[in-house]
Tab-separated table of C-alpha atoms in Angstrom:
chain	number	residue	atom	x	y	z
P	1	LYS	CA	-1.141	4.777	9.224
P	2	ASN	CA	-3.274	4.268	6.145
P	3	SER	CA	-5.944	1.706	7.000
P	4	GLN	CA	-7.253	-0.682	4.359
P	5	LYS	CA	-10.739	-2.092	3.894
P	6	TYR	CA	-11.367	-5.663	2.822
P	7	THR	CA	-14.380	-7.667	1.694
P	8	TYR	CA	-15.276	-11.062	3.172
P	9	LEU	CA	-17.352	-13.054	0.659
P	10	TYR	CA	-19.513	-15.959	1.885
P	11	PRO	CA	-19.584	-18.875	-0.610
P	12	GLU	CA	-22.342	-20.666	1.298
P	13	THR	CA	-25.254	-19.741	3.510
P	14	GLY	CA	-23.944	-19.350	7.050
P	15	TRP	CA	-23.614	-17.119	10.079
P	16	ALA	CA	-21.526	-14.024	10.721
P	17	SER	CA	-20.765	-11.797	13.672
P	18	VAL	CA	-20.178	-8.089	14.084
P	19	ASN	CA	-19.285	-7.234	17.694
P	20	ASN	CA	-20.489	-10.728	18.751
P	21	ASP	CA	-23.982	-10.087	17.375
P	22	TYR	CA	-24.558	-13.153	15.202
P	23	GLU	CA	-26.935	-13.103	12.257
P	24	ALA	CA	-27.766	-15.263	9.261
P	25	ILE	CA	-25.879	-14.570	6.036
P	26	THR	CA	-27.099	-15.814	2.663
P	27	LYS	CA	-24.880	-17.233	-0.060
P	28	GLY	CA	-23.132	-14.532	-2.069
P	29	ALA	CA	-23.419	-11.921	0.663
P	30	TYR	CA	-20.392	-9.974	1.791
P	31	GLU	CA	-19.298	-7.662	4.591
P	32	GLN	CA	-16.698	-4.918	4.606
P	33	ARG	CA	-14.419	-4.089	7.513
P	34	SER	CA	-11.421	-1.911	8.222
P	35	ASP	CA	-8.184	-3.419	9.515
P	36	ARG	CA	-7.235	-0.338	11.536
P	37	ARG	CA	-7.779	-1.713	15.037
P	38	VAL	CA	-6.488	-5.162	14.131
P	39	ARG	CA	-3.199	-3.827	12.733
P	40	LEU	CA	-2.498	-1.034	15.159
P	41	GLY	CA	-3.812	-2.710	18.282
P	42	GLN	CA	-5.058	0.651	19.517
P	43	ASP	CA	-6.511	3.812	18.110
P	44	THR	CA	-5.514	6.207	20.876
P	45	GLY	CA	-2.413	8.245	21.662
P	46	ALA	CA	0.910	7.281	23.190
P	47	SER	CA	3.866	9.244	24.540
P	48	TRP	CA	7.206	8.557	26.206
P	49	THR	CA	10.246	10.288	27.634
P	50	GLU	CA	13.734	9.111	28.587
P	51	PHE	CA	16.436	10.455	30.904
P	52	ARG	CA	20.149	9.687	30.480
P	53	ALA	CA	23.213	10.417	32.602
P	54	SER	CA	26.895	9.466	32.371
P	55	ARG	CA	30.123	9.925	34.301
P	56	LYS	CA	33.746	9.465	33.230
P	57	LEU	CA	35.866	6.990	35.157
P	58	ARG	CA	39.604	6.282	35.211
P	59	ASP	CA	41.596	4.895	32.275
P	60	GLY	CA	39.082	5.966	29.645
P	61	TRP	CA	36.110	4.100	31.087
P	62	ARG	CA	32.651	5.596	31.450
P	63	VAL	CA	29.496	4.560	33.291
P	64	SER	CA	26.083	5.607	32.019
P	65	GLY	CA	22.469	4.929	32.839
P	66	ALA	CA	19.065	5.507	31.288
P	67	ILE	CA	15.480	5.298	32.453
P	68	GLY	CA	12.459	5.884	30.255
P	69	PHE	CA	8.727	6.066	30.871
P	70	GLY	CA	5.859	5.644	28.450
P	71	TYR	CA	2.106	6.103	28.568
P	72	TYR	CA	-0.628	4.421	26.520
P	73	ASP	CA	-4.063	5.975	26.616
P	74	SER	CA	-5.736	2.614	26.045
P	75	GLY	CA	-5.917	1.030	29.474
P	76	THR	CA	-2.213	0.221	29.859
P	77	GLY	CA	-1.399	3.563	31.433
P	78	MET	CA	2.129	4.327	32.635
P	79	TYR	CA	4.816	1.737	31.956
P	80	LEU	CA	8.603	1.408	32.157
P	81	ASN	CA	10.007	1.796	28.644
P	82	SER	CA	13.703	1.338	29.447
P	83	ALA	CA	15.991	1.019	32.462
P	84	ASN	CA	19.629	0.059	31.981
P	85	MET	CA	23.220	0.683	33.027
P	86	ALA	CA	26.346	0.425	30.872
P	87	PHE	CA	30.133	0.447	31.280
P	88	ASP	CA	32.017	1.346	28.124
P	89	LYS	CA	35.489	2.275	26.919
P	90	LYS	CA	36.245	4.060	23.683
P	91	ASP	CA	37.815	1.865	20.983
P	92	LEU	CA	37.090	-1.272	22.999
P	93	GLY	CA	33.402	-1.904	23.662
P	94	SER	CA	30.781	-1.938	26.381
P	95	LEU	CA	28.839	-4.076	28.836
P	96	SER	CA	25.218	-3.137	29.538
P	97	LEU	CA	22.584	-4.580	31.844
P	98	GLY	CA	18.829	-4.130	32.105
P	99	ARG	CA	15.819	-3.340	29.945
P	100	GLN	CA	17.323	-2.168	26.669
P	101	TYR	CA	17.421	-2.191	22.884
P	102	LEU	CA	19.691	-4.773	21.251
P	103	HIS	CA	22.192	-4.475	18.399
P	104	THR	CA	20.130	-7.051	16.483
P	105	GLY	CA	17.686	-4.211	15.930
P	106	TYR	CA	20.276	-2.529	13.698
P	107	VAL	CA	20.911	-5.514	11.418
P	108	THR	CA	18.003	-4.877	9.055
P	109	ARG	CA	18.108	-1.428	7.418
P	110	THR	CA	14.882	-0.960	5.452
P	111	ASN	CA	12.591	-0.162	8.425
P	112	THR	CA	9.927	-2.623	7.263
P	113	TYR	CA	9.966	-6.143	8.770
P	114	THR	CA	12.575	-7.944	10.872
P	115	PRO	CA	12.717	-11.584	12.064
P	116	LEU	CA	15.095	-10.758	14.928
P	117	GLU	CA	14.485	-9.855	18.549
P	118	THR	CA	15.242	-6.156	18.942
P	119	PHE	CA	14.514	-5.508	22.634
P	120	GLY	CA	15.503	-7.274	25.841
P	121	GLU	CA	13.154	-7.138	28.821
P	122	ASN	CA	15.985	-8.066	31.182
P	123	SER	CA	19.181	-8.643	29.233
P	124	ILE	CA	22.968	-8.681	29.471
P	125	ARG	CA	24.574	-7.205	26.350
P	126	LEU	CA	28.258	-7.238	25.366
P	127	ASP	CA	29.601	-5.101	22.486
P	128	TYR	CA	33.029	-5.126	20.823
P	129	THR	CA	34.152	-2.126	18.737
P	130	ALA	CA	37.978	-2.242	18.911
P	131	ILE	CA	38.388	-2.794	15.154
P	132	LYS	CA	37.544	0.241	13.047
P	133	GLY	CA	34.255	-0.202	11.212
P	134	LEU	CA	33.410	-3.456	13.002
P	135	HIS	CA	30.648	-3.795	15.599
P	136	ALA	CA	30.087	-7.229	17.138
P	137	SER	CA	27.467	-7.795	19.809
P	138	GLY	CA	25.954	-10.626	21.817
P	139	TYR	CA	23.201	-10.766	24.410
P	140	TYR	CA	21.520	-13.077	26.870
P	141	SER	CA	17.996	-12.357	28.101
P	142	LEU	CA	16.810	-13.381	31.550
P	143	PRO	CA	13.121	-13.889	32.404
P	144	ALA	CA	10.901	-10.815	32.509
P	145	SER	CA	9.586	-9.934	35.976
P	146	SER	CA	6.191	-11.558	35.437
P	147	ASP	CA	7.728	-14.752	34.057
P	148	VAL	CA	9.798	-15.277	37.204
P	149	ARG	CA	6.437	-16.312	38.663
P	150	LYS	CA	5.873	-18.551	35.590
P	151	LYS	CA	2.874	-16.538	34.490
P	152	LYS	CA	1.720	-17.694	31.063
P	153	ASN	CA	1.451	-14.394	29.231
P	154	GLY	CA	3.658	-14.869	26.189
P	155	GLN	CA	6.604	-12.842	27.481
P	156	GLU	CA	10.179	-14.013	27.076
P	157	VAL	CA	11.550	-16.569	29.518
P	158	GLU	CA	15.006	-16.955	28.015
P	159	GLY	CA	16.766	-15.713	24.918
P	160	PHE	CA	20.139	-15.163	23.337
P	161	GLY	CA	21.536	-13.849	20.108
P	162	ALA	CA	24.468	-12.320	18.282
P	163	SER	CA	24.991	-9.816	15.501
P	164	VAL	CA	27.848	-8.233	13.603
P	165	SER	CA	28.070	-5.268	11.252
P	166	TYR	CA	30.968	-3.893	9.240
P	167	LEU	CA	31.221	-0.482	7.571
P	168	HIS	CA	33.750	-0.419	4.725
P	169	PRO	CA	34.746	2.855	3.019
P	170	LEU	CA	35.163	2.462	-0.742
P	171	ASP	CA	36.516	5.994	-1.141
P	172	ASP	CA	35.948	9.450	0.331
P	173	HIS	CA	32.308	9.502	-0.818
P	174	GLN	CA	31.191	5.875	-0.836
P	175	THR	CA	30.641	3.305	1.921
P	176	VAL	CA	29.204	-0.204	2.111
P	177	ARG	CA	27.759	-1.672	5.299
P	178	VAL	CA	27.000	-5.379	5.709
P	179	ALA	CA	25.362	-6.991	8.727
P	180	LEU	CA	24.325	-10.435	9.986
P	181	GLY	CA	22.215	-11.391	12.977
P	182	TYR	CA	20.696	-14.350	14.824
P	183	SER	CA	18.254	-14.506	17.732
P	184	ASP	CA	16.804	-17.423	19.695
P	185	SER	CA	13.932	-16.925	22.136
P	186	ARG	CA	11.705	-18.979	24.413
P	187	GLN	CA	8.401	-17.758	25.769
P	188	ASN	CA	6.119	-19.044	28.513
P	189	ALA	CA	3.161	-19.086	26.159
P	190	LYS	CA	-0.493	-19.479	26.963
P	191	THR	CA	-1.722	-23.006	26.317
P	192	THR	CA	-5.515	-22.703	26.386
P	193	GLY	CA	-8.050	-20.664	24.479
P	194	ARG	CA	-8.178	-19.712	20.814
P	195	ASP	CA	-6.329	-16.446	21.472
P	196	SER	CA	-3.287	-18.435	22.662
P	197	ASN	CA	-2.351	-19.232	19.067
P	198	PHE	CA	-0.664	-15.830	18.805
P	199	TYR	CA	2.155	-16.956	21.121
P	200	ALA	CA	5.245	-18.999	20.274
P	201	THR	CA	7.051	-21.237	22.740
P	202	LYS	CA	10.289	-21.093	20.720
P	203	SER	CA	11.483	-18.894	17.871
P	204	GLN	CA	14.690	-18.580	15.856
P	205	GLY	CA	15.387	-15.709	13.500
P	206	THR	CA	18.209	-14.929	11.075
P	207	ALA	CA	18.759	-11.832	8.958
P	208	ALA	CA	21.309	-10.163	6.700
P	209	SER	CA	21.517	-6.742	5.088
P	210	VAL	CA	23.634	-4.576	2.825
P	211	GLU	CA	23.593	-0.775	2.718
P	212	TYR	CA	25.321	1.453	0.170
P	213	ARG	CA	25.906	5.209	0.484
P	214	ASN	CA	27.203	7.505	-2.240
P	215	ASN	CA	27.190	11.169	-1.234
P	216	LYS	CA	23.472	11.996	-1.122
P	217	LEU	CA	22.172	8.589	-2.268
P	218	LEU	CA	21.299	5.673	0.031
P	219	LEU	CA	20.364	2.125	-1.034
P	220	ALA	CA	19.618	-0.796	1.319
P	221	ALA	CA	18.286	-4.359	1.143
P	222	ASP	CA	17.290	-6.936	3.798
P	223	ILE	CA	16.628	-10.653	3.803
P	224	GLY	CA	15.700	-12.971	6.657
P	225	GLN	CA	13.821	-15.974	7.970
P	226	LYS	CA	11.993	-16.822	11.195
P	227	ASN	CA	10.917	-20.250	12.470
P	228	GLU	CA	8.477	-20.518	15.366
P	229	GLN	CA	7.144	-23.366	17.468
P	230	ILE	CA	3.606	-22.420	18.491
P	231	ASN	CA	2.089	-23.890	21.668
P	232	GLY	CA	0.257	-26.588	19.702
P	233	THR	CA	-3.298	-25.783	20.787
P	234	VAL	CA	-4.183	-25.455	17.098
P	235	THR	CA	-1.039	-24.321	15.298
P	236	ASP	CA	2.231	-26.253	15.594
P	237	LYS	CA	4.757	-24.366	13.475
P	238	SER	CA	5.228	-21.153	11.562
P	239	LYS	CA	7.892	-20.308	8.984
P	240	GLY	CA	8.345	-16.774	7.731
P	241	ASN	CA	10.467	-15.371	4.911
P	242	TYR	CA	11.375	-11.673	4.924
P	243	MET	CA	12.735	-9.205	2.392
P	244	GLY	CA	12.936	-5.426	2.105
P	245	VAL	CA	14.438	-2.605	0.058
P	246	LYS	CA	14.966	1.099	0.756
P	247	VAL	CA	16.130	4.144	-1.182
P	248	GLY	CA	16.939	7.560	0.259
P	249	TYR	CA	18.154	10.872	-1.113
P	250	GLU	CA	19.415	14.061	0.531
P	251	ILE	CA	17.551	16.805	-1.316
P	252	THR	CA	19.170	19.582	0.710
P	253	PRO	CA	21.553	19.509	3.701
P	254	ARG	CA	18.450	19.839	5.890
P	255	LEU	CA	15.884	17.720	4.012
P	256	THR	CA	16.082	13.976	3.280
P	257	MET	CA	13.448	11.786	1.621
P	258	THR	CA	13.263	7.997	2.090
P	259	ALA	CA	11.009	5.293	0.645
P	260	GLY	CA	10.876	1.604	1.507
P	261	PHE	CA	9.080	-1.623	0.684
P	262	GLY	CA	9.020	-4.891	2.604
P	263	LYS	CA	7.387	-8.290	2.258
P	264	LYS	CA	6.782	-11.061	4.785
P	265	VAL	CA	5.299	-14.453	3.909
P	266	ALA	CA	4.369	-16.685	6.861
P	267	GLU	CA	3.272	-20.296	6.406
P	268	ARG	CA	1.721	-22.166	9.336
P	269	THR	CA	1.298	-25.878	10.002
P	270	GLN	CA	-1.706	-26.932	12.063
P	271	LYS	CA	-1.548	-29.492	14.848
P	272	SER	CA	-2.047	-33.063	13.670
P	273	GLY	CA	-5.778	-33.750	13.567
P	274	ALA	CA	-6.779	-30.095	13.895
P	275	ALA	CA	-9.012	-28.524	11.254
P	276	LEU	CA	-9.996	-24.888	10.936
P	277	ILE	CA	-13.763	-24.403	10.681
P	278	HIS	CA	-14.938	-21.410	8.678
P	279	ALA	CA	-18.319	-19.729	9.034
P	280	TYR	CA	-19.852	-21.483	6.044
P	281	SER	CA	-22.471	-23.465	7.923
P	282	LYS	CA	-23.851	-23.198	11.410
P	283	ASP	CA	-23.997	-27.003	11.552
P	284	LEU	CA	-20.174	-27.020	11.737
P	285	CYS	CA	-20.065	-24.607	14.683
P	286	VAL	CA	-20.488	-25.012	18.410
P	287	ALA	CA	-23.439	-23.024	19.739
P	288	ASP	CA	-23.690	-21.662	23.272
P	289	ALA	CA	-26.782	-21.223	25.450
P	290	ASN	CA	-27.812	-18.199	23.400
P	291	ASP	CA	-27.572	-20.221	20.181
P	292	SER	CA	-24.538	-18.187	19.100
P	293	CYS	CA	-22.109	-19.813	16.697
P	294	HIS	CA	-18.587	-18.946	17.842
P	295	ASN	CA	-16.116	-21.739	17.154
P	296	PHE	CA	-14.926	-20.762	13.680
P	297	VAL	CA	-12.171	-18.739	12.075
P	298	GLN	CA	-13.101	-15.205	11.079
P	299	ALA	CA	-11.416	-13.075	8.438
P	300	TYR	CA	-9.434	-10.971	10.920
P	301	GLU	CA	-7.886	-13.952	12.778
P	302	THR	CA	-4.744	-13.983	10.664
P	303	ALA	CA	-2.750	-16.002	13.217
P	304	LEU	CA	-4.811	-19.088	12.327
P	305	PHE	CA	-4.578	-18.960	8.545
P	306	ASP	CA	-2.318	-21.379	6.664
P	307	LYS	CA	-0.501	-18.614	4.786
P	308	ILE	CA	-0.286	-14.867	5.310
P	309	ASP	CA	1.301	-12.510	2.790
P	310	SER	CA	2.128	-9.095	4.283
P	311	LYS	CA	3.395	-6.138	2.267
P	312	ARG	CA	4.430	-2.780	3.712
P	313	SER	CA	5.515	0.401	1.957
P	314	TYR	CA	6.256	3.873	3.273
P	315	VAL	CA	7.525	7.331	2.432
P	316	ARG	CA	9.371	9.404	5.028
P	317	ALA	CA	10.712	12.959	5.183
P	318	ASP	CA	13.338	14.170	7.692
P	319	TYR	CA	13.993	17.862	8.250
P	320	TYR	CA	16.763	19.168	10.531
P	321	LEU	CA	15.910	22.448	12.218
P	322	ARG	CA	19.330	22.411	13.863
P	323	GLU	CA	22.168	19.924	14.171
P	324	ASN	CA	20.497	18.105	17.054
P	325	VAL	CA	16.826	18.950	16.370
P	326	ARG	CA	14.989	16.872	13.777
P	327	LEU	CA	11.384	16.756	12.587
P	328	TYR	CA	10.089	13.842	10.538
P	329	GLY	CA	6.857	12.585	9.042
P	330	ARG	CA	6.027	9.144	7.669
P	331	ILE	CA	3.148	7.671	5.660
P	332	ASP	CA	2.691	3.889	5.830
P	333	ASP	CA	0.608	1.438	3.844
P	334	GLU	CA	0.280	-2.235	4.772
P	335	LYS	CA	-1.695	-4.950	2.994
P	336	ILE	CA	-2.287	-8.418	4.434
P	337	THR	CA	-3.682	-11.215	2.266
């Protein structure tokens, strides 16, 4: 990822903090920071592996299962990435249970932003593929293991959604794919502390996409919207609008280049009577026993700002060593204002 640096300009004399070490800042002063840790959430490595197995049954049915493990070198350690079982029949559909990816993750096609839920912690998924070119899917998500105990950690308590995609051949060399999706989720969000404003109690997302292929050329576009009910500690509502475009070209049978751009604009409504206090004056802040001013919004706390404009662009190269062996590299750039 390509990290960006930003400048925070102080219009009035006030106080600022770097690693919780507060100091006086004069009017007109500025500080520069990198958004690397804020955006990525970690600056260490991660790895994962998955095992799959399947067995044919009678009358064209098949049963399959998958289990995957991941590892974050940032305190999380080993975790269960996926664990699911599926029953499927060719030219009919499938029923899958467990921790799995959802078909809503394949609605948007630009690989930038999506307003839909794409993964189910503990979900039941039903797919229908009997009509050529058509893929319809629906899911229902049960509580995650920790939420069975009603632990307020922001994980999903209940969710459902549906999506449909249709691939239409125009001729022997051209195809058009259209897709629609909807997801509705409820979380057992935290209700105290300033960090709790990152969690939504309810969220609804809709998205649509169109993808066009002509021999070696690929064009795609996304559009979507997401509405969230925040827990109300400070922020009540959030409304986000999404769009994205992508273009790809097969340079050789082994090498493909892709570029994409996406934009997400989120507008938030604060709780009635709540006001965000910026670090303009220490008189507006609440000081602790060490005379540290801490109750204000800092530049990196994007979840509390009234409006956030996010833009992401990338370039990706895919190279096939063999039919089932692929290497790829991707360069990303994201700007948040």
